[in-house]
Amino acid sequence: MPLFIEIALAHLAERPRQTLSAIAGIALGAAFFIGIAALLRGFQHDFVAKLIDVAPHIVIKDEYRVPASQPLERAHARSLVVVAGVRPRPPARGIKNVAALMADLAVEPAAFAAPVMRAPVVLRYGTVAEPVTLFGIEPDLHRHVSSLDRDLRVGALADLSAAADGVILGEGVARRLGAGGRDTIRAQGAAGREVGLKVVGIFRTGVPQLDETQGYVLLTRAQTLEERPNVVNQIHVRLADNTRAITLARRLEVDHGFRAEPWQETHGSVLDLFGILNGVTYTALGGLFMMSGTAVYNIVSTITMEKVRDIAILRSLGFPARFVAAMFLVEGVVLGLLGALAGCLLGHAAVSVLGRVPVEIQGPIIQSNHFLLFDWAGHYAIAAAAAVATAGLGALLPARRAAGTDPLVVLRGAVG
């Protein structure tokens, strides 16, 4: 073992109380970081996983991101033209060239697409009426872009294919209507058309916003309710790699014009909030590590002041300044390593205990009877690196001061 490391360890061993205090401070900071990060990221991962599982990764809508320009503006594109008070006629809604879009997506690697007719309706069962969004689908295609087949609690997706007047309701919708399997309900579309529907299935995604507001019928039945035959107003896309959603959505918009909304945009406000929470958390925990670094600074500074005569003797014997600096820097790094090790063990224990604590969480997306934790090895690596870095920085200034000690001045003062 190099001599400067032996001396550094001896200095720390001479002060067990101060050494243990510094290690405890670093360990608590690291453990707190690991626990908070696991808790925060656990909720985030569960939220995103549910959204990715139950919702399409891209929704192509029958609308445009940028409104069409006026003919006068196009005719005088290079001139200063201001058009005010324009009241254009509402455009004919519906996605044109559905076949071209579906063909484009068919050649996209690991991508699945399904045409959808979104229809806001009022469902009635007896005297109860509930506003619901029905999605007209082709079951054989839709099973590849959603988790509906897995989420069914009553019936099967094949039952919808076999029943022209069938409907699959969300669990919350069925509960509020008081309707069950094989019951017949009435549906009235926005155009005033009313049809009878037979309940062939009930689904539960675990996301109340979906379970309490949505239902599914055959595509032709939704088109009948909207009185728009052979028209679809959405195309749902699912990807094997959901991180490609933004890139593919942008390309589809450029190539076909219709708005293509990736899941990151649909839930952008929530994802932005997660980013802010992560930033605040890491900033606060960075402050904890800085306090740990201050404890290391104090103990190393104390050692340098107490050992100033020993430092002078080492320098007079020919040991270079970098030897002295390395000696005290090692003390800080050793404190950081021991604190990081203790903090990782304590943090792992804290995560294990938190995972067993019973707690009822009933939110619009997240529902659980325990804390949702993400016990990731990266959290331990970040905590350990931060602990060692702050401890090393805390020892850096005293180490440089010790390295700059003039042995002649110190020894002359000691003799005098």
mmCIF file with all atom_site columns, C-alpha atoms in Angstrom, residues 46-217:
data_model
loop_
_atom_site.group_PDB
_atom_site.id
_atom_site.type_symbol
_atom_site.label_atom_id
_atom_site.label_alt_id
_atom_site.label_comp_id
_atom_site.label_asym_id
_atom_site.label_entity_id
_atom_site.label_seq_id
_atom_site.pdbx_PDB_ins_code
_atom_site.Cartn_x
_atom_site.Cartn_y
_atom_site.Cartn_z
_atom_site.occupancy
_atom_site.B_iso_or_equiv
_atom_site.pdbx_formal_charge
_atom_site.auth_seq_id
_atom_site.auth_comp_id
_atom_site.auth_asym_id
_atom_site.auth_atom_id
_atom_site.pdbx_PDB_model_num
ATOM 1   C CA . ASP A 1 46  ? -46.135 3.113   -13.651 1.00 0.00 ? 46  ASP A CA 1
ATOM 2   C CA . PHE A 1 47  ? -47.962 6.127   -15.094 1.00 0.00 ? 47  PHE A CA 1
ATOM 3   C CA . VAL A 1 48  ? -46.121 5.996   -18.427 1.00 0.00 ? 48  VAL A CA 1
ATOM 4   C CA . ALA A 1 49  ? -46.360 2.196   -18.636 1.00 0.00 ? 49  ALA A CA 1
ATOM 5   C CA . LYS A 1 50  ? -50.140 2.323   -18.230 1.00 0.00 ? 50  LYS A CA 1
ATOM 6   C CA . LEU A 1 51  ? -50.496 5.060   -20.835 1.00 0.00 ? 51  LEU A CA 1
ATOM 7   C CA . ILE A 1 52  ? -48.297 3.202   -23.304 1.00 0.00 ? 52  ILE A CA 1
ATOM 8   C CA . ASP A 1 53  ? -50.125 -0.077  -22.657 1.00 0.00 ? 53  ASP A CA 1
ATOM 9   C CA . VAL A 1 54  ? -53.723 1.090   -23.022 1.00 0.00 ? 54  VAL A CA 1
ATOM 10  C CA . ALA A 1 55  ? -53.445 3.967   -25.511 1.00 0.00 ? 55  ALA A CA 1
ATOM 11  C CA . PRO A 1 56  ? -52.162 4.139   -29.096 1.00 0.00 ? 56  PRO A CA 1
ATOM 12  C CA . HIS A 1 57  ? -48.688 5.548   -29.557 1.00 0.00 ? 57  HIS A CA 1
ATOM 13  C CA . ILE A 1 58  ? -49.825 7.861   -32.374 1.00 0.00 ? 58  ILE A CA 1
ATOM 14  C CA . VAL A 1 59  ? -53.311 9.180   -33.166 1.00 0.00 ? 59  VAL A CA 1
ATOM 15  C CA . ILE A 1 60  ? -53.827 10.603  -36.656 1.00 0.00 ? 60  ILE A CA 1
ATOM 16  C CA . LYS A 1 61  ? -56.794 13.012  -36.573 1.00 0.00 ? 61  LYS A CA 1
ATOM 17  C CA . ASP A 1 62  ? -58.964 14.586  -39.251 1.00 0.00 ? 62  ASP A CA 1
ATOM 18  C CA . GLU A 1 63  ? -57.598 18.054  -38.560 1.00 0.00 ? 63  GLU A CA 1
ATOM 19  C CA . TYR A 1 64  ? -54.618 20.158  -39.518 1.00 0.00 ? 64  TYR A CA 1
ATOM 20  C CA . ARG A 1 65  ? -51.965 21.526  -37.191 1.00 0.00 ? 65  ARG A CA 1
ATOM 21  C CA . VAL A 1 66  ? -51.727 24.759  -39.234 1.00 0.00 ? 66  VAL A CA 1
ATOM 22  C CA . PRO A 1 67  ? -54.970 26.225  -40.706 1.00 0.00 ? 67  PRO A CA 1
ATOM 23  C CA . ALA A 1 68  ? -55.072 26.493  -44.490 1.00 0.00 ? 68  ALA A CA 1
ATOM 24  C CA . SER A 1 69  ? -54.086 29.887  -45.879 1.00 0.00 ? 69  SER A CA 1
ATOM 25  C CA . GLN A 1 70  ? -56.603 32.091  -47.692 1.00 0.00 ? 70  GLN A CA 1
ATOM 26  C CA . PRO A 1 71  ? -56.585 32.259  -51.533 1.00 0.00 ? 71  PRO A CA 1
ATOM 27  C CA . LEU A 1 72  ? -55.658 35.976  -51.410 1.00 0.00 ? 72  LEU A CA 1
ATOM 28  C CA . GLU A 1 73  ? -52.636 35.193  -49.243 1.00 0.00 ? 73  GLU A CA 1
ATOM 29  C CA . ARG A 1 74  ? -51.523 32.455  -51.625 1.00 0.00 ? 74  ARG A CA 1
ATOM 30  C CA . ALA A 1 75  ? -51.985 34.698  -54.667 1.00 0.00 ? 75  ALA A CA 1
ATOM 31  C CA . HIS A 1 76  ? -49.837 37.451  -53.112 1.00 0.00 ? 76  HIS A CA 1
ATOM 32  C CA . ALA A 1 77  ? -47.409 35.311  -51.153 1.00 0.00 ? 77  ALA A CA 1
ATOM 33  C CA . ARG A 1 78  ? -44.574 37.833  -51.568 1.00 0.00 ? 78  ARG A CA 1
ATOM 34  C CA . SER A 1 79  ? -46.659 40.861  -50.668 1.00 0.00 ? 79  SER A CA 1
ATOM 35  C CA . LEU A 1 80  ? -47.826 42.254  -47.360 1.00 0.00 ? 80  LEU A CA 1
ATOM 36  C CA . VAL A 1 81  ? -51.412 41.022  -47.244 1.00 0.00 ? 81  VAL A CA 1
ATOM 37  C CA . VAL A 1 82  ? -53.643 41.069  -44.177 1.00 0.00 ? 82  VAL A CA 1
ATOM 38  C CA . VAL A 1 83  ? -56.962 39.217  -44.295 1.00 0.00 ? 83  VAL A CA 1
ATOM 39  C CA . ALA A 1 84  ? -59.306 40.063  -41.420 1.00 0.00 ? 84  ALA A CA 1
ATOM 40  C CA . GLY A 1 85  ? -62.787 38.966  -40.461 1.00 0.00 ? 85  GLY A CA 1
ATOM 41  C CA . VAL A 1 86  ? -62.666 35.747  -42.470 1.00 0.00 ? 86  VAL A CA 1
ATOM 42  C CA . ARG A 1 87  ? -65.379 33.247  -41.610 1.00 0.00 ? 87  ARG A CA 1
ATOM 43  C CA . PRO A 1 88  ? -64.596 30.152  -43.644 1.00 0.00 ? 88  PRO A CA 1
ATOM 44  C CA . ARG A 1 89  ? -67.109 27.374  -43.971 1.00 0.00 ? 89  ARG A CA 1
ATOM 45  C CA . PRO A 1 90  ? -66.473 24.421  -41.670 1.00 0.00 ? 90  PRO A CA 1
ATOM 46  C CA . PRO A 1 91  ? -64.399 21.866  -43.567 1.00 0.00 ? 91  PRO A CA 1
ATOM 47  C CA . ALA A 1 92  ? -65.783 18.438  -44.307 1.00 0.00 ? 92  ALA A CA 1
ATOM 48  C CA . ARG A 1 93  ? -64.422 16.328  -41.453 1.00 0.00 ? 93  ARG A CA 1
ATOM 49  C CA . GLY A 1 94  ? -62.871 12.952  -42.057 1.00 0.00 ? 94  GLY A CA 1
ATOM 50  C CA . ILE A 1 95  ? -59.496 11.592  -43.082 1.00 0.00 ? 95  ILE A CA 1
ATOM 51  C CA . LYS A 1 96  ? -59.083 11.538  -46.823 1.00 0.00 ? 96  LYS A CA 1
ATOM 52  C CA . ASN A 1 97  ? -56.901 8.961   -48.543 1.00 0.00 ? 97  ASN A CA 1
ATOM 53  C CA . VAL A 1 98  ? -57.189 6.488   -45.684 1.00 0.00 ? 98  VAL A CA 1
ATOM 54  C CA . ALA A 1 99  ? -55.971 3.746   -48.003 1.00 0.00 ? 99  ALA A CA 1
ATOM 55  C CA . ALA A 1 100 ? -52.762 5.692   -48.748 1.00 0.00 ? 100 ALA A CA 1
ATOM 56  C CA . LEU A 1 101 ? -52.108 6.270   -45.050 1.00 0.00 ? 101 LEU A CA 1
ATOM 57  C CA . MET A 1 102 ? -52.717 2.630   -44.181 1.00 0.00 ? 102 MET A CA 1
ATOM 58  C CA . ALA A 1 103 ? -50.444 1.519   -47.038 1.00 0.00 ? 103 ALA A CA 1
ATOM 59  C CA . ASP A 1 104 ? -47.710 3.873   -45.818 1.00 0.00 ? 104 ASP A CA 1
ATOM 60  C CA . LEU A 1 105 ? -47.960 2.493   -42.290 1.00 0.00 ? 105 LEU A CA 1
ATOM 61  C CA . ALA A 1 106 ? -48.083 -1.100  -43.564 1.00 0.00 ? 106 ALA A CA 1
ATOM 62  C CA . VAL A 1 107 ? -44.515 -0.813  -44.870 1.00 0.00 ? 107 VAL A CA 1
ATOM 63  C CA . GLU A 1 108 ? -43.292 0.905   -41.695 1.00 0.00 ? 108 GLU A CA 1
ATOM 64  C CA . PRO A 1 109 ? -41.226 -1.629  -39.694 1.00 0.00 ? 109 PRO A CA 1
ATOM 65  C CA . ALA A 1 110 ? -42.876 -2.930  -36.504 1.00 0.00 ? 110 ALA A CA 1
ATOM 66  C CA . ALA A 1 111 ? -45.887 -0.600  -36.833 1.00 0.00 ? 111 ALA A CA 1
ATOM 67  C CA . PHE A 1 112 ? -49.579 -1.477  -36.666 1.00 0.00 ? 112 PHE A CA 1
ATOM 68  C CA . ALA A 1 113 ? -52.463 0.786   -37.691 1.00 0.00 ? 113 ALA A CA 1
ATOM 69  C CA . ALA A 1 114 ? -56.249 0.645   -37.427 1.00 0.00 ? 114 ALA A CA 1
ATOM 70  C CA . PRO A 1 115 ? -58.943 3.039   -38.745 1.00 0.00 ? 115 PRO A CA 1
ATOM 71  C CA . VAL A 1 116 ? -61.300 4.437   -36.105 1.00 0.00 ? 116 VAL A CA 1
ATOM 72  C CA . MET A 1 117 ? -64.515 6.453   -36.101 1.00 0.00 ? 117 MET A CA 1
ATOM 73  C CA . ARG A 1 118 ? -64.794 8.517   -32.930 1.00 0.00 ? 118 ARG A CA 1
ATOM 74  C CA . ALA A 1 119 ? -68.427 9.303   -32.129 1.00 0.00 ? 119 ALA A CA 1
ATOM 75  C CA . PRO A 1 120 ? -69.715 11.225  -29.086 1.00 0.00 ? 120 PRO A CA 1
ATOM 76  C CA . VAL A 1 121 ? -73.080 9.737   -28.118 1.00 0.00 ? 121 VAL A CA 1
ATOM 77  C CA . VAL A 1 122 ? -75.609 9.588   -25.315 1.00 0.00 ? 122 VAL A CA 1
ATOM 78  C CA . LEU A 1 123 ? -76.309 6.079   -24.034 1.00 0.00 ? 123 LEU A CA 1
ATOM 79  C CA . ARG A 1 124 ? -79.640 5.311   -22.393 1.00 0.00 ? 124 ARG A CA 1
ATOM 80  C CA . TYR A 1 125 ? -80.683 2.325   -20.342 1.00 0.00 ? 125 TYR A CA 1
ATOM 81  C CA . GLY A 1 126 ? -84.087 2.681   -18.778 1.00 0.00 ? 126 GLY A CA 1
ATOM 82  C CA . THR A 1 127 ? -84.258 6.166   -17.300 1.00 0.00 ? 127 THR A CA 1
ATOM 83  C CA . VAL A 1 128 ? -80.478 6.577   -17.024 1.00 0.00 ? 128 VAL A CA 1
ATOM 84  C CA . ALA A 1 129 ? -78.601 8.576   -19.682 1.00 0.00 ? 129 ALA A CA 1
ATOM 85  C CA . GLU A 1 130 ? -74.813 8.942   -19.888 1.00 0.00 ? 130 GLU A CA 1
ATOM 86  C CA . PRO A 1 131 ? -72.606 10.854  -22.360 1.00 0.00 ? 131 PRO A CA 1
ATOM 87  C CA . VAL A 1 132 ? -69.979 8.474   -23.741 1.00 0.00 ? 132 VAL A CA 1
ATOM 88  C CA . THR A 1 133 ? -67.384 8.453   -26.501 1.00 0.00 ? 133 THR A CA 1
ATOM 89  C CA . LEU A 1 134 ? -67.835 5.439   -28.760 1.00 0.00 ? 134 LEU A CA 1
ATOM 90  C CA . PHE A 1 135 ? -65.008 4.281   -30.987 1.00 0.00 ? 135 PHE A CA 1
ATOM 91  C CA . GLY A 1 136 ? -65.984 2.472   -34.161 1.00 0.00 ? 136 GLY A CA 1
ATOM 92  C CA . ILE A 1 137 ? -63.321 -0.152  -34.831 1.00 0.00 ? 137 ILE A CA 1
ATOM 93  C CA . GLU A 1 138 ? -62.444 -3.150  -36.956 1.00 0.00 ? 138 GLU A CA 1
ATOM 94  C CA . PRO A 1 139 ? -61.728 -5.742  -34.229 1.00 0.00 ? 139 PRO A CA 1
ATOM 95  C CA . ASP A 1 140 ? -59.201 -7.772  -36.230 1.00 0.00 ? 140 ASP A CA 1
ATOM 96  C CA . LEU A 1 141 ? -57.062 -4.659  -36.782 1.00 0.00 ? 141 LEU A CA 1
ATOM 97  C CA . HIS A 1 142 ? -57.720 -2.938  -33.467 1.00 0.00 ? 142 HIS A CA 1
ATOM 98  C CA . ARG A 1 143 ? -56.434 -5.836  -31.371 1.00 0.00 ? 143 ARG A CA 1
ATOM 99  C CA . HIS A 1 144 ? -52.935 -4.932  -32.621 1.00 0.00 ? 144 HIS A CA 1
ATOM 100 C CA . VAL A 1 145 ? -53.061 -1.256  -31.568 1.00 0.00 ? 145 VAL A CA 1
ATOM 101 C CA . SER A 1 146 ? -54.680 -1.466  -28.121 1.00 0.00 ? 146 SER A CA 1
ATOM 102 C CA . SER A 1 147 ? -54.925 -3.680  -25.072 1.00 0.00 ? 147 SER A CA 1
ATOM 103 C CA . LEU A 1 148 ? -58.718 -4.023  -25.400 1.00 0.00 ? 148 LEU A CA 1
ATOM 104 C CA . ASP A 1 149 ? -58.551 -7.781  -25.966 1.00 0.00 ? 149 ASP A CA 1
ATOM 105 C CA . ARG A 1 150 ? -56.616 -8.249  -22.699 1.00 0.00 ? 150 ARG A CA 1
ATOM 106 C CA . ASP A 1 151 ? -58.671 -5.719  -20.731 1.00 0.00 ? 151 ASP A CA 1
ATOM 107 C CA . LEU A 1 152 ? -62.048 -7.394  -21.279 1.00 0.00 ? 152 LEU A CA 1
ATOM 108 C CA . ARG A 1 153 ? -63.619 -8.632  -18.051 1.00 0.00 ? 153 ARG A CA 1
ATOM 109 C CA . VAL A 1 154 ? -66.871 -9.782  -19.672 1.00 0.00 ? 154 VAL A CA 1
ATOM 110 C CA . GLY A 1 155 ? -67.063 -11.214 -23.183 1.00 0.00 ? 155 GLY A CA 1
ATOM 111 C CA . ALA A 1 156 ? -64.408 -11.305 -25.889 1.00 0.00 ? 156 ALA A CA 1
ATOM 112 C CA . LEU A 1 157 ? -63.394 -9.122  -28.812 1.00 0.00 ? 157 LEU A CA 1
ATOM 113 C CA . ALA A 1 158 ? -64.628 -11.836 -31.181 1.00 0.00 ? 158 ALA A CA 1
ATOM 114 C CA . ASP A 1 159 ? -68.156 -11.279 -29.797 1.00 0.00 ? 159 ASP A CA 1
ATOM 115 C CA . LEU A 1 160 ? -68.091 -7.754  -31.208 1.00 0.00 ? 160 LEU A CA 1
ATOM 116 C CA . SER A 1 161 ? -67.133 -9.065  -34.649 1.00 0.00 ? 161 SER A CA 1
ATOM 117 C CA . ALA A 1 162 ? -70.055 -11.500 -34.546 1.00 0.00 ? 162 ALA A CA 1
ATOM 118 C CA . ALA A 1 163 ? -72.699 -8.941  -33.489 1.00 0.00 ? 163 ALA A CA 1
ATOM 119 C CA . ALA A 1 164 ? -73.471 -6.083  -35.872 1.00 0.00 ? 164 ALA A CA 1
ATOM 120 C CA . ASP A 1 165 ? -75.279 -4.217  -33.076 1.00 0.00 ? 165 ASP A CA 1
ATOM 121 C CA . GLY A 1 166 ? -72.813 -5.122  -30.311 1.00 0.00 ? 166 GLY A CA 1
ATOM 122 C CA . VAL A 1 167 ? -71.117 -2.677  -27.943 1.00 0.00 ? 167 VAL A CA 1
ATOM 123 C CA . ILE A 1 168 ? -68.267 -3.061  -25.460 1.00 0.00 ? 168 ILE A CA 1
ATOM 124 C CA . LEU A 1 169 ? -68.547 -0.683  -22.504 1.00 0.00 ? 169 LEU A CA 1
ATOM 125 C CA . GLY A 1 170 ? -66.036 0.564   -19.997 1.00 0.00 ? 170 GLY A CA 1
ATOM 126 C CA . GLU A 1 171 ? -66.588 -0.803  -16.506 1.00 0.00 ? 171 GLU A CA 1
ATOM 127 C CA . GLY A 1 172 ? -67.486 2.635   -15.140 1.00 0.00 ? 172 GLY A CA 1
ATOM 128 C CA . VAL A 1 173 ? -69.953 3.315   -17.964 1.00 0.00 ? 173 VAL A CA 1
ATOM 129 C CA . ALA A 1 174 ? -71.690 -0.037  -17.443 1.00 0.00 ? 174 ALA A CA 1
ATOM 130 C CA . ARG A 1 175 ? -71.863 0.555   -13.694 1.00 0.00 ? 175 ARG A CA 1
ATOM 131 C CA . ARG A 1 176 ? -73.445 4.005   -14.036 1.00 0.00 ? 176 ARG A CA 1
ATOM 132 C CA . LEU A 1 177 ? -75.955 2.761   -16.612 1.00 0.00 ? 177 LEU A CA 1
ATOM 133 C CA . GLY A 1 178 ? -76.724 -0.337  -14.573 1.00 0.00 ? 178 GLY A CA 1
ATOM 134 C CA . ALA A 1 179 ? -76.307 -2.462  -17.699 1.00 0.00 ? 179 ALA A CA 1
ATOM 135 C CA . GLY A 1 180 ? -74.675 -5.885  -17.908 1.00 0.00 ? 180 GLY A CA 1
ATOM 136 C CA . GLY A 1 181 ? -73.858 -8.522  -20.477 1.00 0.00 ? 181 GLY A CA 1
ATOM 137 C CA . ARG A 1 182 ? -76.542 -9.086  -23.169 1.00 0.00 ? 182 ARG A CA 1
ATOM 138 C CA . ASP A 1 183 ? -78.569 -6.054  -22.041 1.00 0.00 ? 183 ASP A CA 1
ATOM 139 C CA . THR A 1 184 ? -79.885 -3.799  -24.813 1.00 0.00 ? 184 THR A CA 1
ATOM 140 C CA . ILE A 1 185 ? -79.234 -0.071  -24.553 1.00 0.00 ? 185 ILE A CA 1
ATOM 141 C CA . ARG A 1 186 ? -80.032 2.897   -26.810 1.00 0.00 ? 186 ARG A CA 1
ATOM 142 C CA . ALA A 1 187 ? -77.418 5.182   -28.356 1.00 0.00 ? 187 ALA A CA 1
ATOM 143 C CA . GLN A 1 188 ? -78.096 8.612   -29.881 1.00 0.00 ? 188 GLN A CA 1
ATOM 144 C CA . GLY A 1 189 ? -75.393 10.256  -31.994 1.00 0.00 ? 189 GLY A CA 1
ATOM 145 C CA . ALA A 1 190 ? -74.631 13.944  -32.510 1.00 0.00 ? 190 ALA A CA 1
ATOM 146 C CA . ALA A 1 191 ? -76.582 13.878  -35.791 1.00 0.00 ? 191 ALA A CA 1
ATOM 147 C CA . GLY A 1 192 ? -79.720 12.724  -33.941 1.00 0.00 ? 192 GLY A CA 1
ATOM 148 C CA . ARG A 1 193 ? -79.635 9.151   -35.209 1.00 0.00 ? 193 ARG A CA 1
ATOM 149 C CA . GLU A 1 194 ? -80.663 6.589   -32.562 1.00 0.00 ? 194 GLU A CA 1
ATOM 150 C CA . VAL A 1 195 ? -79.888 2.873   -32.634 1.00 0.00 ? 195 VAL A CA 1
ATOM 151 C CA . GLY A 1 196 ? -80.166 -0.082  -30.291 1.00 0.00 ? 196 GLY A CA 1
ATOM 152 C CA . LEU A 1 197 ? -76.986 -1.763  -29.053 1.00 0.00 ? 197 LEU A CA 1
ATOM 153 C CA . LYS A 1 198 ? -76.466 -5.043  -27.222 1.00 0.00 ? 198 LYS A CA 1
ATOM 154 C CA . VAL A 1 199 ? -73.768 -5.186  -24.542 1.00 0.00 ? 199 VAL A CA 1
ATOM 155 C CA . VAL A 1 200 ? -71.361 -7.970  -25.580 1.00 0.00 ? 200 VAL A CA 1
ATOM 156 C CA . GLY A 1 201 ? -68.406 -7.029  -23.391 1.00 0.00 ? 201 GLY A CA 1
ATOM 157 C CA . ILE A 1 202 ? -67.155 -4.908  -20.487 1.00 0.00 ? 202 ILE A CA 1
ATOM 158 C CA . PHE A 1 203 ? -63.525 -3.798  -20.207 1.00 0.00 ? 203 PHE A CA 1
ATOM 159 C CA . ARG A 1 204 ? -61.368 -2.447  -17.418 1.00 0.00 ? 204 ARG A CA 1
ATOM 160 C CA . THR A 1 205 ? -58.013 -0.798  -18.187 1.00 0.00 ? 205 THR A CA 1
ATOM 161 C CA . GLY A 1 206 ? -57.350 0.432   -14.659 1.00 0.00 ? 206 GLY A CA 1
ATOM 162 C CA . VAL A 1 207 ? -57.437 4.019   -15.953 1.00 0.00 ? 207 VAL A CA 1
ATOM 163 C CA . PRO A 1 208 ? -60.702 5.583   -14.726 1.00 0.00 ? 208 PRO A CA 1
ATOM 164 C CA . GLN A 1 209 ? -60.591 8.319   -17.387 1.00 0.00 ? 209 GLN A CA 1
ATOM 165 C CA . LEU A 1 210 ? -61.011 5.571   -19.997 1.00 0.00 ? 210 LEU A CA 1
ATOM 166 C CA . ASP A 1 211 ? -63.164 3.081   -18.110 1.00 0.00 ? 211 ASP A CA 1
ATOM 167 C CA . GLU A 1 212 ? -65.779 5.712   -17.246 1.00 0.00 ? 212 GLU A CA 1
ATOM 168 C CA . THR A 1 213 ? -66.051 7.512   -20.586 1.00 0.00 ? 213 THR A CA 1
ATOM 169 C CA . GLN A 1 214 ? -65.485 5.084   -23.471 1.00 0.00 ? 214 GLN A CA 1
ATOM 170 C CA . GLY A 1 215 ? -67.035 2.228   -25.384 1.00 0.00 ? 215 GLY A CA 1
ATOM 171 C CA . TYR A 1 216 ? -66.455 0.340   -28.635 1.00 0.00 ? 216 TYR A CA 1
ATOM 172 C CA . VAL A 1 217 ? -68.726 -0.628  -31.526 1.00 0.00 ? 217 VAL A CA 1
#
